[in-house]
Short mmCIF file of C-alpha atoms in Angstrom, two decimals:
data_model
loop_
_atom_site.label_atom_id
_atom_site.label_comp_id
_atom_site.label_asym_id
_atom_site.label_seq_id
_atom_site.Cartn_x
_atom_site.Cartn_y
_atom_site.Cartn_z
CA UNK A 1 -194.92 -36.27 26.84
CA UNK A 2 -193.26 -37.55 23.70
CA UNK A 3 -190.19 -38.85 25.55
CA UNK A 4 -192.29 -40.66 28.16
CA UNK A 5 -194.32 -42.31 25.38
CA UNK A 6 -191.52 -42.96 22.89
CA UNK A 7 -189.19 -44.60 25.43
CA UNK A 8 -191.73 -47.25 26.49
CA UNK A 9 -192.56 -47.93 22.84
CA UNK A 10 -188.93 -48.98 22.33
CA UNK A 11 -188.93 -50.87 25.63
CA UNK A 12 -192.04 -52.87 24.73
CA UNK A 13 -190.49 -53.92 21.42
CA UNK A 14 -187.32 -54.97 23.27
CA UNK A 15 -189.35 -57.06 25.73
CA UNK A 16 -191.08 -58.79 22.82
CA UNK A 17 -187.64 -59.47 21.33
CA UNK A 18 -186.53 -61.01 24.64
CA UNK A 19 -189.61 -63.10 25.44
CA UNK A 20 -191.23 -64.44 22.27
CA UNK A 21 -188.05 -66.08 20.83
CA UNK A 22 -187.46 -67.75 24.22
CA UNK A 23 -191.01 -69.14 24.22
CA UNK A 24 -190.49 -70.49 20.71
CA UNK A 25 -187.18 -72.04 21.73
CA UNK A 26 -185.17 -69.99 19.26
CA UNK A 27 -183.07 -67.98 21.76
CA UNK A 28 -182.97 -66.97 25.42
CA UNK A 29 -182.88 -63.34 26.50
CA UNK A 30 -180.32 -61.34 24.56
CA UNK A 31 -178.60 -64.48 23.30
CA UNK A 32 -179.32 -65.38 19.71
CA UNK A 33 -178.97 -64.22 16.15
CA UNK A 34 -181.06 -62.31 13.68
CA UNK A 35 -184.04 -64.55 14.33
CA UNK A 36 -184.83 -62.51 17.45
CA UNK A 37 -185.19 -59.35 15.39
CA UNK A 38 -187.25 -61.11 12.73
CA UNK A 39 -189.68 -62.49 15.31
CA UNK A 40 -190.04 -59.05 16.92
CA UNK A 41 -190.61 -57.47 13.51
CA UNK A 42 -193.26 -60.00 12.52
CA UNK A 43 -195.22 -60.00 15.78
CA UNK A 44 -195.15 -56.22 16.15
CA UNK A 45 -196.12 -55.66 12.53
CA UNK A 46 -199.16 -57.96 12.63
CA UNK A 47 -200.33 -57.42 16.23
CA UNK A 48 -199.09 -54.15 17.74
CA UNK A 49 -199.29 -51.88 14.69
CA UNK A 50 -202.92 -52.72 13.75
CA UNK A 51 -204.03 -52.05 17.33
CA UNK A 52 -202.14 -48.73 17.33
CA UNK A 53 -203.98 -47.72 14.14
CA UNK A 54 -207.22 -47.24 16.10
CA UNK A 55 -208.53 -43.70 16.43
CA UNK A 56 -210.00 -43.82 19.93
CA UNK A 57 -208.38 -45.39 22.98
CA UNK A 58 -211.81 -46.71 24.00
CA UNK A 59 -211.38 -49.29 21.22
CA UNK A 60 -208.65 -50.90 23.35
CA UNK A 61 -210.86 -51.51 26.39
CA UNK A 62 -211.02 -55.30 25.93
CA UNK A 63 -207.33 -55.68 25.11
CA UNK A 64 -206.47 -53.48 28.08
CA UNK A 65 -208.49 -55.76 30.36
CA UNK A 66 -206.55 -58.77 29.06
CA UNK A 67 -203.29 -56.86 29.63
CA UNK A 68 -204.11 -56.02 33.24
CA UNK A 69 -205.19 -59.61 33.93
CA UNK A 70 -201.93 -60.90 32.47
CA UNK A 71 -200.01 -58.42 34.61
CA UNK A 72 -201.61 -59.64 37.83
CA UNK A 73 -200.87 -63.30 37.00
CA UNK A 74 -197.31 -62.38 35.98
CA UNK A 75 -196.61 -60.65 39.29
CA UNK A 76 -197.97 -63.69 41.10
CA UNK A 77 -195.58 -65.90 39.16
CA UNK A 78 -192.51 -63.82 40.04
CA UNK A 79 -193.55 -63.65 43.70
CA UNK A 80 -194.17 -67.39 43.84
CA UNK A 81 -191.25 -68.78 41.83
CA UNK A 82 -188.40 -66.36 42.55
CA UNK A 83 -185.77 -68.11 44.74
CA UNK A 84 -186.07 -65.53 47.50
CA UNK A 85 -185.28 -67.73 50.53
CA UNK A 86 -182.24 -69.37 48.94
CA UNK A 87 -180.77 -66.10 47.65
CA UNK A 88 -181.36 -64.19 50.88
CA UNK A 89 -179.89 -67.04 52.97
CA UNK A 90 -176.75 -67.14 50.83
CA UNK A 91 -176.38 -63.37 51.28
CA UNK A 92 -176.44 -63.69 55.08
CA UNK A 93 -180.09 -63.00 55.77
CA UNK A 94 -182.51 -60.18 55.14
CA UNK A 95 -180.72 -57.90 57.59
CA UNK A 96 -177.45 -58.19 55.68
CA UNK A 97 -179.21 -57.61 52.38
CA UNK A 98 -180.85 -54.41 53.68
CA UNK A 99 -177.55 -53.29 55.22
CA UNK A 100 -175.48 -53.82 52.08
CA UNK A 101 -178.01 -53.10 49.33
CA UNK A 102 -180.25 -50.34 50.67
CA UNK A 103 -178.38 -47.67 48.69
CA UNK A 104 -175.85 -47.87 45.86
CA UNK A 105 -174.77 -46.14 42.67
CA UNK A 106 -177.82 -47.39 40.77
CA UNK A 107 -180.35 -45.72 43.09
CA UNK A 108 -181.33 -43.00 40.62
CA UNK A 109 -181.32 -45.50 37.75
CA UNK A 110 -184.01 -47.41 39.63
CA UNK A 111 -185.87 -44.17 40.29
CA UNK A 112 -185.85 -43.47 36.56
CA UNK A 113 -187.29 -46.90 35.80
CA UNK A 114 -189.93 -46.41 38.51
CA UNK A 115 -190.81 -43.01 37.07
CA UNK A 116 -191.29 -44.61 33.65
CA UNK A 117 -193.59 -47.23 35.13
CA UNK A 118 -195.71 -44.90 37.27
CA UNK A 119 -195.83 -41.71 35.18
CA UNK A 120 -199.29 -41.63 33.64
CA UNK A 121 -199.80 -37.87 33.24
CA UNK A 122 -198.95 -38.03 29.55
CA UNK A 123 -201.92 -40.29 28.79
CA UNK A 124 -204.38 -38.99 31.38
CA UNK A 125 -206.28 -36.67 29.03
CA UNK A 126 -206.56 -39.28 26.30
CA UNK A 127 -207.86 -41.86 28.78
CA UNK A 128 -210.31 -39.38 30.27
CA UNK A 129 -211.58 -38.55 26.79
CA UNK A 130 -212.36 -42.22 26.18
CA UNK A 131 -214.55 -42.59 29.27
CA UNK A 132 -218.31 -42.92 29.01
CA UNK A 133 -220.46 -40.80 31.33
CA UNK A 134 -217.58 -38.50 32.20
CA UNK A 135 -217.97 -37.26 35.75
CA UNK A 136 -215.41 -35.97 38.17
CA UNK A 137 -216.28 -38.69 40.66
CA UNK A 138 -215.91 -41.44 38.09
CA UNK A 139 -212.58 -40.09 36.86
CA UNK A 140 -211.33 -39.89 40.45
CA UNK A 141 -212.38 -43.49 41.00
CA UNK A 142 -210.66 -44.68 37.82
CA UNK A 143 -207.39 -42.90 38.57
CA UNK A 144 -207.37 -43.86 42.24
CA UNK A 145 -208.01 -47.56 41.68
CA UNK A 146 -205.69 -47.90 38.69
CA UNK A 147 -202.74 -46.09 40.26
CA UNK A 148 -203.19 -47.94 43.56
CA UNK A 149 -203.28 -51.31 41.79
CA UNK A 150 -200.23 -50.39 39.70
CA UNK A 151 -198.30 -49.28 42.79
CA UNK A 152 -199.09 -52.50 44.63
CA UNK A 153 -198.10 -54.68 41.66
CA UNK A 154 -194.87 -52.70 41.11
CA UNK A 155 -193.94 -53.00 44.79
CA UNK A 156 -194.53 -56.76 44.84
CA UNK A 157 -192.72 -57.36 41.54
CA UNK A 158 -189.76 -55.15 42.41
CA UNK A 159 -189.30 -56.52 45.92
CA UNK A 160 -189.68 -60.20 45.05
CA UNK A 161 -187.71 -59.93 41.81
CA UNK A 162 -184.75 -58.23 43.44
CA UNK A 163 -184.69 -60.40 46.57
CA UNK A 164 -184.74 -63.44 44.31
CA UNK A 165 -181.64 -62.50 42.32
CA UNK A 166 -180.07 -59.44 44.06
CA UNK A 167 -177.21 -57.92 42.03
CA UNK A 168 -177.78 -60.44 39.21
CA UNK A 169 -181.26 -59.10 38.50
CA UNK A 170 -181.61 -58.23 34.81
CA UNK A 171 -183.65 -55.45 33.26
CA UNK A 172 -186.20 -58.07 32.21
CA UNK A 173 -186.47 -60.15 35.39
CA UNK A 174 -187.89 -63.10 33.45
CA UNK A 175 -184.48 -63.52 31.81
CA UNK A 176 -183.23 -64.65 35.25
CA UNK A 177 -185.52 -67.70 35.09
CA UNK A 178 -184.43 -70.82 33.15
CA UNK A 179 -185.75 -70.93 29.57
CA UNK A 180 -187.04 -74.50 29.48
CA UNK A 181 -189.61 -74.60 32.30
CA UNK A 182 -193.32 -74.46 31.56
CA UNK A 183 -193.94 -71.93 34.34
CA UNK A 184 -191.30 -69.50 33.10
CA UNK A 185 -192.43 -69.72 29.50
CA UNK A 186 -196.02 -69.19 30.61
CA UNK A 187 -194.94 -66.02 32.42
CA UNK A 188 -193.08 -64.86 29.32
CA UNK A 189 -196.21 -65.42 27.25
CA UNK A 190 -198.19 -63.27 29.70
CA UNK A 191 -195.55 -60.56 29.49
CA UNK A 192 -195.63 -60.66 25.69
CA UNK A 193 -199.44 -60.32 25.76
CA UNK A 194 -199.09 -57.30 28.04
CA UNK A 195 -196.59 -55.68 25.69
CA UNK A 196 -198.73 -56.36 22.61
CA UNK A 197 -201.72 -54.62 24.21
CA UNK A 198 -199.84 -51.80 26.00
CA UNK A 199 -197.77 -50.54 23.07
CA UNK A 200 -200.83 -48.99 21.30
CA UNK A 201 -201.60 -46.79 24.33
CA UNK A 202 -198.13 -45.22 24.24
CA UNK A 203 -198.36 -44.90 20.47
CA UNK A 204 -201.62 -42.97 20.90
CA UNK A 205 -199.84 -40.45 23.16
CA UNK A 206 -196.83 -40.02 20.86
CA UNK A 207 -199.14 -39.58 17.87
CA UNK A 208 -201.22 -37.00 19.71
CA UNK A 209 -198.10 -34.98 20.58
CA UNK A 210 -196.86 -35.00 16.98
CA UNK A 211 -200.24 -34.04 15.56
CA UNK A 212 -200.59 -31.24 18.12
CA UNK A 213 -197.16 -29.86 17.26
CA UNK A 214 -197.14 -30.22 13.48
CA UNK A 215 -200.85 -30.01 12.59
CA UNK A 216 -202.32 -27.92 15.42
CA UNK A 217 -204.23 -30.94 16.70
CA UNK A 218 -205.99 -31.70 13.40
CA UNK A 219 -205.81 -35.50 13.30
CA UNK A 220 -208.40 -35.78 10.53
CA UNK A 221 -206.49 -33.64 8.01
CA UNK A 222 -209.36 -31.25 7.43
CA UNK A 223 -206.83 -28.63 6.37
CA UNK A 224 -205.85 -30.78 3.36
CA UNK A 225 -207.72 -31.03 0.05
CA UNK A 226 -209.63 -34.19 -0.70
CA UNK A 227 -212.74 -36.09 0.21
CA UNK A 228 -213.64 -38.19 3.21
CA UNK A 229 -213.63 -37.61 6.95
CA UNK A 230 -209.92 -38.43 7.30
CA UNK A 231 -207.21 -37.36 4.86
CA UNK A 232 -203.86 -35.63 4.73
CA UNK A 233 -201.53 -38.64 4.78
CA UNK A 234 -199.07 -40.31 2.43
CA UNK A 235 -198.94 -43.57 0.45
CA UNK A 236 -202.71 -44.13 0.40
CA UNK A 237 -202.91 -43.55 4.17
CA UNK A 238 -204.65 -40.77 6.06
CA UNK A 239 -202.87 -38.57 8.58
CA UNK A 240 -203.64 -40.82 11.54
CA UNK A 241 -202.29 -43.91 9.82
CA UNK A 242 -199.23 -42.09 8.47
CA UNK A 243 -198.15 -40.87 11.89
CA UNK A 244 -198.85 -44.27 13.46
CA UNK A 245 -196.66 -46.09 10.95
CA UNK A 246 -193.97 -43.40 11.12
CA UNK A 247 -193.73 -43.62 14.90
CA UNK A 248 -193.67 -47.41 14.73
CA UNK A 249 -190.67 -47.28 12.38
CA UNK A 250 -189.02 -44.65 14.59
CA UNK A 251 -189.32 -46.99 17.61
CA UNK A 252 -188.45 -50.12 15.64
CA UNK A 253 -185.03 -48.91 14.47
CA UNK A 254 -183.43 -48.57 17.94
CA UNK A 255 -185.23 -51.72 19.11
CA UNK A 256 -183.50 -53.67 16.34
CA UNK A 257 -180.10 -52.33 17.42
CA UNK A 258 -180.29 -52.22 21.24
CA UNK A 259 -180.48 -55.37 23.39
CA UNK A 260 -180.38 -54.08 26.98
CA UNK A 261 -183.75 -52.95 28.33
CA UNK A 262 -182.39 -51.25 31.48
CA UNK A 263 -180.79 -48.14 29.93
CA UNK A 264 -183.85 -47.48 27.77
CA UNK A 265 -186.18 -47.42 30.76
CA UNK A 266 -183.82 -45.62 33.12
CA UNK A 267 -182.83 -42.83 30.71
CA UNK A 268 -186.44 -42.38 29.59
CA UNK A 269 -187.55 -42.18 33.21
CA UNK A 270 -184.68 -39.93 34.28
CA UNK A 271 -185.41 -37.37 31.57
CA UNK A 272 -189.04 -37.77 30.51
CA UNK A 273 -190.40 -39.25 33.74
CA UNK A 274 -188.76 -36.62 35.95
CA UNK A 275 -190.06 -33.84 33.71
CA UNK A 276 -193.64 -35.01 33.43
CA UNK A 277 -194.06 -36.55 36.91
CA UNK A 278 -192.22 -34.00 39.06
CA UNK A 279 -190.99 -30.87 37.28
CA UNK A 280 -193.95 -30.15 35.01
CA UNK A 281 -196.68 -30.47 37.71
CA UNK A 282 -194.77 -28.07 39.94
CA UNK A 283 -194.23 -25.58 37.12
CA UNK A 284 -197.86 -25.80 36.04
CA UNK A 285 -199.11 -25.31 39.60
CA UNK A 286 -196.93 -22.22 40.11
CA UNK A 287 -197.90 -20.87 36.69
CA UNK A 288 -201.65 -21.41 36.99
CA UNK A 289 -201.69 -19.99 40.52
CA UNK A 290 -199.10 -17.31 39.76
CA UNK A 291 -201.21 -14.45 41.08
CA UNK A 292 -201.75 -16.23 44.39
CA UNK A 293 -198.05 -17.05 44.77
CA UNK A 294 -196.93 -13.50 43.96
CA UNK A 295 -199.51 -12.11 46.35
CA UNK A 296 -198.20 -14.30 49.17
CA UNK A 297 -194.58 -13.41 48.46
CA UNK A 298 -195.45 -9.71 48.38
CA UNK A 299 -197.24 -10.06 51.71
CA UNK A 300 -194.21 -11.80 53.23
CA UNK A 301 -191.86 -9.08 51.97
CA UNK A 302 -194.15 -6.30 53.15
CA UNK A 303 -194.40 -7.86 56.60
CA UNK A 304 -190.62 -8.23 56.67
CA UNK A 305 -190.09 -4.58 55.72
CA UNK A 306 -192.67 -3.42 58.23
CA UNK A 307 -190.93 -5.33 61.00
CA UNK A 308 -187.60 -3.84 59.93
CA UNK A 309 -189.07 -0.35 60.03
CA UNK A 310 -188.83 0.23 56.28
CA UNK A 311 -191.52 2.90 55.97
CA UNK A 312 -191.00 3.22 52.20
CA UNK A 313 -192.32 -0.25 51.57
CA UNK A 314 -195.57 0.59 53.39
CA UNK A 315 -196.65 3.04 50.64
CA UNK A 316 -197.49 5.66 53.24
CA UNK A 317 -199.72 3.47 55.41
CA UNK A 318 -199.66 5.12 58.82
CA UNK A 319 -201.03 2.15 60.71
CA UNK A 320 -199.16 -0.57 58.81
CA UNK A 321 -201.96 -1.34 56.37
CA UNK A 322 -200.89 -1.90 52.74
CA UNK A 323 -203.03 -0.42 49.99
CA UNK A 324 -203.75 -2.67 47.01
CA UNK A 325 -205.02 -1.73 43.52
CA UNK A 326 -208.73 -2.07 42.84
CA UNK A 327 -209.61 -4.63 40.15
CA UNK A 328 -209.73 -2.91 36.77
CA UNK A 329 -208.22 0.37 37.93
CA UNK A 330 -204.58 0.54 39.00
CA UNK A 331 -205.03 4.21 40.01
CA UNK A 332 -207.46 3.34 42.80
CA UNK A 333 -206.64 1.35 45.90
CA UNK A 334 -208.50 -0.79 48.36
CA UNK A 335 -207.61 -1.92 51.84
CA UNK A 336 -206.59 -5.42 52.81
CA UNK A 337 -209.92 -6.00 54.50
CA UNK A 338 -212.84 -8.00 53.18
CA UNK A 339 -213.69 -5.72 50.27
CA UNK A 340 -213.98 -7.58 46.98
CA UNK A 341 -213.87 -6.41 43.36
CA UNK A 342 -217.15 -5.61 41.66
CA UNK A 343 -218.56 -8.55 39.71
CA UNK A 344 -217.54 -8.47 36.06
CA UNK A 345 -214.30 -6.59 36.63
CA UNK A 346 -211.04 -8.39 35.87
CA UNK A 347 -208.26 -8.49 38.42
CA UNK A 348 -205.08 -6.59 37.65
CA UNK A 349 -201.93 -8.63 37.30
CA UNK A 350 -199.92 -8.80 40.49
CA UNK A 351 -196.38 -7.52 39.86
CA UNK A 352 -193.28 -9.41 40.88
CA UNK A 353 -191.78 -8.33 44.19
CA UNK A 354 -189.67 -5.17 44.05
CA UNK A 355 -187.64 -3.20 46.55
CA UNK A 356 -185.31 -4.47 49.27
CA UNK A 357 -185.42 -8.19 49.95
CA UNK A 358 -184.11 -10.35 52.80
CA UNK A 359 -181.46 -13.04 52.50
CA UNK A 360 -184.00 -15.86 52.68
CA UNK A 361 -185.57 -14.57 49.47
CA UNK A 362 -182.41 -15.42 47.53
CA UNK A 363 -181.46 -18.55 49.47
CA UNK A 364 -184.91 -20.00 48.83
CA UNK A 365 -184.62 -19.35 45.09
CA UNK A 366 -187.59 -16.98 45.09
CA UNK A 367 -186.28 -14.98 42.10
CA UNK A 368 -186.74 -18.16 40.05
CA UNK A 369 -190.14 -19.08 41.52
CA UNK A 370 -191.47 -15.53 41.13
CA UNK A 371 -190.25 -15.47 37.53
CA UNK A 372 -192.14 -18.71 36.83
CA UNK A 373 -195.25 -17.35 38.54
CA UNK A 374 -195.10 -14.06 36.61
CA UNK A 375 -194.77 -15.87 33.29
CA UNK A 376 -197.62 -18.23 34.17
CA UNK A 377 -199.81 -15.34 35.29
CA UNK A 378 -199.29 -13.56 31.98
CA UNK A 379 -199.88 -16.72 29.91
CA UNK A 380 -203.03 -17.59 31.87
CA UNK A 381 -204.38 -14.09 31.30
CA UNK A 382 -203.72 -14.31 27.56
CA UNK A 383 -205.08 -17.84 27.36
CA UNK A 384 -208.34 -17.03 29.12
CA UNK A 385 -208.89 -13.96 26.96
CA UNK A 386 -208.50 -15.96 23.72
CA UNK A 387 -211.37 -18.27 22.68
CA UNK A 388 -210.36 -21.86 22.01
CA UNK A 389 -210.61 -22.98 18.36
CA UNK A 390 -213.26 -25.56 17.49
CA UNK A 391 -212.29 -28.19 14.92
CA UNK A 392 -214.63 -29.66 12.35
CA UNK A 393 -214.54 -33.01 14.03
CA UNK A 394 -213.59 -33.13 17.70
CA UNK A 395 -210.96 -35.65 18.71
CA UNK A 396 -211.27 -38.09 21.56
CA UNK A 397 -209.54 -35.59 23.82
CA UNK A 398 -212.10 -32.80 23.58
CA UNK A 399 -215.20 -34.38 22.09
CA UNK A 400 -216.99 -34.28 25.42
CA UNK A 401 -216.59 -32.18 28.52
CA UNK A 402 -216.48 -33.51 32.01
CA UNK A 403 -219.71 -33.41 33.91
CA UNK A 404 -218.79 -31.87 37.25
CA UNK A 405 -222.14 -32.66 38.82
CA UNK A 406 -222.58 -35.27 41.48
CA UNK A 407 -225.06 -38.15 41.54
CA UNK A 408 -227.93 -35.76 42.31
CA UNK A 409 -227.12 -33.68 39.24
CA UNK A 410 -226.12 -30.59 41.23
CA UNK A 411 -222.83 -28.80 40.83
CA UNK A 412 -220.46 -28.87 43.80
CA UNK A 413 -220.48 -25.63 45.76
CA UNK A 414 -216.85 -25.65 46.93
CA UNK A 415 -215.01 -26.92 43.88
CA UNK A 416 -212.26 -24.28 43.89
CA UNK A 417 -209.91 -23.82 46.82
CA UNK A 418 -207.30 -21.13 47.40
CA UNK A 419 -203.74 -22.52 47.35
CA UNK A 420 -201.98 -22.40 50.70
CA UNK A 421 -198.32 -21.81 51.46
CA UNK A 422 -197.95 -25.57 51.96
CA UNK A 423 -199.33 -26.22 48.48
CA UNK A 424 -196.75 -23.90 46.93
CA UNK A 425 -194.01 -25.49 49.02
CA UNK A 426 -194.95 -28.92 47.66
CA UNK A 427 -194.91 -27.58 44.08
CA UNK A 428 -191.43 -26.12 44.58
CA UNK A 429 -190.23 -29.35 46.18
CA UNK A 430 -191.44 -31.31 43.15
CA UNK A 431 -189.50 -29.00 40.80
CA UNK A 432 -186.30 -29.32 42.83
CA UNK A 433 -186.65 -33.06 43.35
CA UNK A 434 -187.38 -33.67 39.67
CA UNK A 435 -184.38 -31.63 38.58
CA UNK A 436 -182.06 -33.47 40.97
CA UNK A 437 -183.50 -36.85 39.94
CA UNK A 438 -183.07 -36.08 36.23
CA UNK A 439 -179.45 -34.93 36.55
CA UNK A 440 -178.52 -37.73 38.95
CA UNK A 441 -180.28 -40.35 36.82
CA UNK A 442 -178.45 -39.39 33.64
CA UNK A 443 -175.14 -39.13 35.51
CA UNK A 444 -175.68 -42.54 37.14
CA UNK A 445 -176.35 -44.13 33.75
CA UNK A 446 -173.16 -42.61 32.33
CA UNK A 447 -171.16 -43.76 35.37
CA UNK A 448 -172.50 -47.33 35.39
CA UNK A 449 -172.31 -47.85 31.62
CA UNK A 450 -169.08 -46.15 30.68
CA UNK A 451 -166.91 -45.76 33.79
CA UNK A 452 -165.25 -48.64 35.71
#
């Protein structure tokens, strides 16, 4: 979460350093002297940092609306003013462009940048905590509409921006437009507005991660002596303000040194985006549903052994039925029929598969997946048996619980579904794909930046 938030914080400062000096006529893109850094320092210090000081993300609702509006207009500018027809004609037509450019060494670099843009898991809980009238239906509507709009805007911007400049496309596509035109400077102003109002959201996430790690989630500093609702900071600042300023300085230092936006986004996406968008969801799904996954794998192995005539794996079942432990008592067994545990009894943990195993078990990496599921099963059991601590003043993340009722006020009857084999296959695919994307993304960055 921290990497996915910290990387964009640096990127937003770099975009401000690229755009605002160009608007003011001081420099264009990465060309210029120390005045670019001074302008970035001044604008970020007096605009971005005060917004990031807010406690609740709901305070940014108006600025977020302005940011989204500026984004939509900005995408329209790139789509309307990019020299697509001229560039594509010079390249031999759209067919030639697709033939020559559909895959190259920067494929996984682009995937990393896309992962940075579309990964929103790290801020999902903070955003959900800022909603009014929290219901499952409303949260589904917010996430569905926002992600769909973001995907459409990204597709339009990426397609039109690249077709307009092809291999000359820069990390900040607005740097490809001439600096003196009114239209281009207007687009740069919109981009700067977006960065000013988007930086605080990433700062909120990075601050939340640091407070959770170092202060056990106590943002108010209630564990520190003193008076007032918020304390525990340094230099006449409370804990919230101290971490906000510290993270701002931590992002400002590399932004003052680095000029190229591309590597920042691609490396952040390759590492952080792959982890939080692909690998982590798959790991969490296997861990949370570890008992179901282990049960399915055990069933597959038992069926395999039965078909192979391995009577030892049938635990003495004369007719092929496999006896399972009764919930709460490992000494008793129940059949695989429709008998259910008595209400109030806890299910025994399902052990990892033992005994002889077929070749597909190892080829498919099931020792790894079963290990993840076993660890998740144990952690879930310990987590559910331990009551959650309640802080003196709830943060925006846990101050209210979601209302799972529908518009009639009734709870849904079928809210929990049993994971299928296809669901587990998708989770495993996400883990594998994320790992490959992370390794390939980092390797592609090293190859493009440092090798001829």
